[in-house]
PDB file of C-alpha atoms in Angstrom:
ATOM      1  CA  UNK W   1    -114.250  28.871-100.868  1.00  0.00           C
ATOM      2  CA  UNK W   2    -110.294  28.984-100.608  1.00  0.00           C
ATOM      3  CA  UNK W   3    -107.809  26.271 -99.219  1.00  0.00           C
ATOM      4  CA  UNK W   4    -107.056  29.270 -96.837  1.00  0.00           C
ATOM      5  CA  UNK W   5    -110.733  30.272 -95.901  1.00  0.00           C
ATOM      6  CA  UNK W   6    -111.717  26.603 -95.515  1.00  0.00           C
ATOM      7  CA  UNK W   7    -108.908  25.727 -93.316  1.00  0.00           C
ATOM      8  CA  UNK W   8    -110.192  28.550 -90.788  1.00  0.00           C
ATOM      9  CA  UNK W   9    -114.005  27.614 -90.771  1.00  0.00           C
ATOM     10  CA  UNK W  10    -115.345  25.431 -88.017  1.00  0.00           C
ATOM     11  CA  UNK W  11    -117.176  21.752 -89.377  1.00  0.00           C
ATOM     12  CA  UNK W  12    -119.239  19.521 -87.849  1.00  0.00           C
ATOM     13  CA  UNK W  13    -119.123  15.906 -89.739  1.00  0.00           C
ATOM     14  CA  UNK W  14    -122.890  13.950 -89.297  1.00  0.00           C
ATOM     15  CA  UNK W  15    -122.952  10.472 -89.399  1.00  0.00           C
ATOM     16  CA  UNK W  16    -122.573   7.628 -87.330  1.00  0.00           C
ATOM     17  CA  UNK W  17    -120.174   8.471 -84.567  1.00  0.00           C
ATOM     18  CA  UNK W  18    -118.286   5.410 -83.245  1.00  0.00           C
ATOM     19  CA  UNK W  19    -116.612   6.946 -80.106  1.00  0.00           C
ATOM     20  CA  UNK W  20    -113.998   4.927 -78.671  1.00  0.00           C
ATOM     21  CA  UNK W  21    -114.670   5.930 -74.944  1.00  0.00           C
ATOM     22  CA  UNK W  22    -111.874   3.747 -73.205  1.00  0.00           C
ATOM     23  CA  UNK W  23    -109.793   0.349 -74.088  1.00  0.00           C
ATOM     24  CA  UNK W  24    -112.342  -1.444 -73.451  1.00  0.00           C
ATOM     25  CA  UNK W  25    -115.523   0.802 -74.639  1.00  0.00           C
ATOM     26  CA  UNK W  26    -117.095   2.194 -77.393  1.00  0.00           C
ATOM     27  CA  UNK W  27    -119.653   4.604 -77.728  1.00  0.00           C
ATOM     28  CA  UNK W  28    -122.427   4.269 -80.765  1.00  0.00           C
ATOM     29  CA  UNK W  29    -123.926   7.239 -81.853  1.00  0.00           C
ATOM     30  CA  UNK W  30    -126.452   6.669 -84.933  1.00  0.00           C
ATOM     31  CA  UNK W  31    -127.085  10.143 -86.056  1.00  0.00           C
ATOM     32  CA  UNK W  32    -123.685  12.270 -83.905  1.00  0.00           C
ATOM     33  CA  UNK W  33    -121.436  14.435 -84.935  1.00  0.00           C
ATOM     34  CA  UNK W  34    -118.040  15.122 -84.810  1.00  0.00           C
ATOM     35  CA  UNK W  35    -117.064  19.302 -84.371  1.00  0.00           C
ATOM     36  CA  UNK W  36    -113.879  20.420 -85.553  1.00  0.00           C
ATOM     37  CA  UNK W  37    -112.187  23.538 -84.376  1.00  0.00           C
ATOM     38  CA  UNK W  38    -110.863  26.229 -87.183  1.00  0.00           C
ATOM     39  CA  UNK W  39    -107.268  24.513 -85.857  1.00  0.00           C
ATOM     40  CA  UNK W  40    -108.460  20.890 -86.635  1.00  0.00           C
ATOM     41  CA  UNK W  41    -109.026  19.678 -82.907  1.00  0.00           C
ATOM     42  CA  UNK W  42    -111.912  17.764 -82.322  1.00  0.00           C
ATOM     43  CA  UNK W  43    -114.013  20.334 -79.874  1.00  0.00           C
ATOM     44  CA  UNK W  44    -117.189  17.983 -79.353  1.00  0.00           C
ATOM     45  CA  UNK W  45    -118.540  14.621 -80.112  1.00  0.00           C
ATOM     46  CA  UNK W  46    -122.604  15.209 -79.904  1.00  0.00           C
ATOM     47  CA  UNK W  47    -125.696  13.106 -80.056  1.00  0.00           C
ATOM     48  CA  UNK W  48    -127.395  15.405 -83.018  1.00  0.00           C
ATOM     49  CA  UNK W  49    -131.246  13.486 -81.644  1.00  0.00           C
ATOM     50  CA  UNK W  50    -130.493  15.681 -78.297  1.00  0.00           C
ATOM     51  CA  UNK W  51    -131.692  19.023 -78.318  1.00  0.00           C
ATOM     52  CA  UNK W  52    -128.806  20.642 -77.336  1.00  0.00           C
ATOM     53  CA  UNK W  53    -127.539  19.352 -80.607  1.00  0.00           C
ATOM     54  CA  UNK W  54    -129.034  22.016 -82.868  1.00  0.00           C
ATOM     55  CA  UNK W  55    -127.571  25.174 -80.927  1.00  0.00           C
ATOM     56  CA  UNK W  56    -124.213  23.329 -81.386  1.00  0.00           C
ATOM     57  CA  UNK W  57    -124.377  22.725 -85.241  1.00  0.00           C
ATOM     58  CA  UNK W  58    -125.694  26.270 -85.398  1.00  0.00           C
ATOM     59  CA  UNK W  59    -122.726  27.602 -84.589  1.00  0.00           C
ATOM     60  CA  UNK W  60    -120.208  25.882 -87.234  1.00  0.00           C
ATOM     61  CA  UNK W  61    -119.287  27.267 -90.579  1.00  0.00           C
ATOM     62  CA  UNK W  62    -120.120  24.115 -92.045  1.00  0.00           C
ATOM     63  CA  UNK W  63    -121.677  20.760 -91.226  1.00  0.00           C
ATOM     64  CA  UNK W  64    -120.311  18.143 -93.744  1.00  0.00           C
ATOM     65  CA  UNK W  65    -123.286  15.406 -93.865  1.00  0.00           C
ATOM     66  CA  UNK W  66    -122.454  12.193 -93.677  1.00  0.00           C
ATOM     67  CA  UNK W  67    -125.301  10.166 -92.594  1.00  0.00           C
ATOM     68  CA  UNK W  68    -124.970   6.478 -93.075  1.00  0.00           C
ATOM     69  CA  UNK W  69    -121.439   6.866 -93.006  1.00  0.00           C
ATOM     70  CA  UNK W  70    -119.213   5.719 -89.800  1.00  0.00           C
ATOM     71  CA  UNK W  71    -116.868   8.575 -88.304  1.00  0.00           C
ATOM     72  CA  UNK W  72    -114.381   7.456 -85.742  1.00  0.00           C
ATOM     73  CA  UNK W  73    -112.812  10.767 -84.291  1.00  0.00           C
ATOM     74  CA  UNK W  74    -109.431  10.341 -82.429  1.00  0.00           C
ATOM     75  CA  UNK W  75    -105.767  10.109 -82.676  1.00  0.00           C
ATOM     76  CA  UNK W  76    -105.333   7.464 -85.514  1.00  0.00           C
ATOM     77  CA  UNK W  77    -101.580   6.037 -85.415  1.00  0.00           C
ATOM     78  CA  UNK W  78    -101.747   4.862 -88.961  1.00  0.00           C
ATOM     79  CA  UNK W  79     -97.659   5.110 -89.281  1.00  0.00           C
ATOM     80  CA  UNK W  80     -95.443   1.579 -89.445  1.00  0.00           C
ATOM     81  CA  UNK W  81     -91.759   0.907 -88.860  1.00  0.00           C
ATOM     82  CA  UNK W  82     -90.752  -1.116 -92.228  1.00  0.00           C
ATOM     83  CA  UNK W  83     -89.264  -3.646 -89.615  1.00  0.00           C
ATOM     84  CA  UNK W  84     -92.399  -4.255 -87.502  1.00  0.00           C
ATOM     85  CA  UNK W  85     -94.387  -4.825 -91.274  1.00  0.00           C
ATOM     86  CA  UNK W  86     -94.947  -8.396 -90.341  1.00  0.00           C
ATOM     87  CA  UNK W  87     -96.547  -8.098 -87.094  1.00  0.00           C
ATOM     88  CA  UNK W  88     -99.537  -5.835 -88.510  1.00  0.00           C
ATOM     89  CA  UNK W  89    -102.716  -6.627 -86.892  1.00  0.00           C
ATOM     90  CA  UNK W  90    -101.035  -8.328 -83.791  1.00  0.00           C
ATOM     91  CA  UNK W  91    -100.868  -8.047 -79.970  1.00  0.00           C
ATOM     92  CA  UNK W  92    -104.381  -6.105 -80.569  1.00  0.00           C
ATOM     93  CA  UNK W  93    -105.328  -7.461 -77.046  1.00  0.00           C
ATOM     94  CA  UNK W  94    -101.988  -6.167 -75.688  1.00  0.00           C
ATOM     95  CA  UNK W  95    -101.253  -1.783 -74.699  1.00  0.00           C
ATOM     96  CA  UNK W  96     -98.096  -0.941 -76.975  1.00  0.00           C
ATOM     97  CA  UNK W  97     -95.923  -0.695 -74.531  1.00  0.00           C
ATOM     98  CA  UNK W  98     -96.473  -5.096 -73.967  1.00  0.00           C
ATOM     99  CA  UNK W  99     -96.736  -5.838 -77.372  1.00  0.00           C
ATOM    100  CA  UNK W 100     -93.509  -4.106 -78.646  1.00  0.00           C
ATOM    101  CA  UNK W 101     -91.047  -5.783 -76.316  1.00  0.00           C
ATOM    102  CA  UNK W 102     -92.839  -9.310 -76.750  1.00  0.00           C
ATOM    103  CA  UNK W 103     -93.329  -9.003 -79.992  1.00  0.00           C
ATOM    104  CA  UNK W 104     -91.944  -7.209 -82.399  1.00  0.00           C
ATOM    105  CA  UNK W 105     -88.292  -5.591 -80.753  1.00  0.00           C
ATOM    106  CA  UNK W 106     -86.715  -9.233 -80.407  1.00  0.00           C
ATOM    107  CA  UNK W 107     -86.758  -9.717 -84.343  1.00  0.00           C
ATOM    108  CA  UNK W 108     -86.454  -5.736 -85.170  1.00  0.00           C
ATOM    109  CA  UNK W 109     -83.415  -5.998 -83.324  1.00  0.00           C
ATOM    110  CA  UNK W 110     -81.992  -8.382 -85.643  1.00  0.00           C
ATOM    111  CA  UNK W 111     -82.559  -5.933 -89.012  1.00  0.00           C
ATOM    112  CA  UNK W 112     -79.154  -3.913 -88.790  1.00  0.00           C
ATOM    113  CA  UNK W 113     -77.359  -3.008 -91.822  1.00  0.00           C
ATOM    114  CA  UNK W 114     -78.550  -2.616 -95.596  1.00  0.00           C
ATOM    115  CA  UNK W 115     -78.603  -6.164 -96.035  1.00  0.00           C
ATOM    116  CA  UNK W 116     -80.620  -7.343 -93.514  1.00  0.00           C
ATOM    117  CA  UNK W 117     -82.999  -4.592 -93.945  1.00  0.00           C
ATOM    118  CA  UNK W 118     -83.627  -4.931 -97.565  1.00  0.00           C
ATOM    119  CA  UNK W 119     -86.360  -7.714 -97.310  1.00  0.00           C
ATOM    120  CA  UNK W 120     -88.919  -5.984 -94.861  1.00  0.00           C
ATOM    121  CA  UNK W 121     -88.065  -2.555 -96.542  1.00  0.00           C
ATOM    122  CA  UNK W 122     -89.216  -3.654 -99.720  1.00  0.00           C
ATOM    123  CA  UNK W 123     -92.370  -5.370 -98.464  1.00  0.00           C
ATOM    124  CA  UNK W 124     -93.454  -2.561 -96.437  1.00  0.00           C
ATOM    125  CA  UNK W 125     -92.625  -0.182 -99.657  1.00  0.00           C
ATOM    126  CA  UNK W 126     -95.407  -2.369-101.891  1.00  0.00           C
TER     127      UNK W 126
END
């Protein structure tokens, strides 16, 4: 199948579906699936033990099987500012929009200029 033809097709990925519901939730789904539109939007998260499940998968170009695997579907914000390198894996118990004034603007602030900035750029860059 072509790059092209394969971009166009509708998939299903089976496997364990970890479904973050809210902030504070998570759905576990031991045999789901995730459905992927021919654009790459996520059309349906499905319990594949339901019956339902099998008209669903029935009607994708492809599933990709997965089982035993764990499939988060989602936005994933996987992107860093070099500057904010050091506060990785902080203010998880804060929403963004806390944890970047609290956290990490006060020292960003203070990287201005190539020679400030040269420290965290390299460390992010390793």
């Amino acid at each position: 199948m072509s790059a092209m033809a394969m971009r166009s097709s509708r998939r299903a990925y089976r496997g364990v579906v970890v479904n973050p519901s809210s902030l504070t939730e998570t759905e576990l789904i031991e045999d789901g699936a995730v459905v992927v539109g021919a654009d790459g939007s996520i059309e349906a998260v499905i319990d594949c033990s339901a019956d339902a499940s099998a008209e669903v998968l029935a009607g994708v170009d492809e599933v990709v099987d997965r089982r035993g695997e764990f499939i988060v579907p989602g936005f994933v914000d996987a992107h860093a500012h070099a500057p904010q390198y050091a506060f990785t894996g902080t203010g998880m118990d804060l929403p963004l929009l806390e944890w970047l004034p609290k956290d990490t603007l006060p020292p960003q602030s203070r990287v201005s200029g190539p020679n400030n900035a040269q420290r965290p750029y390299n460390k992010a860059a390793r």
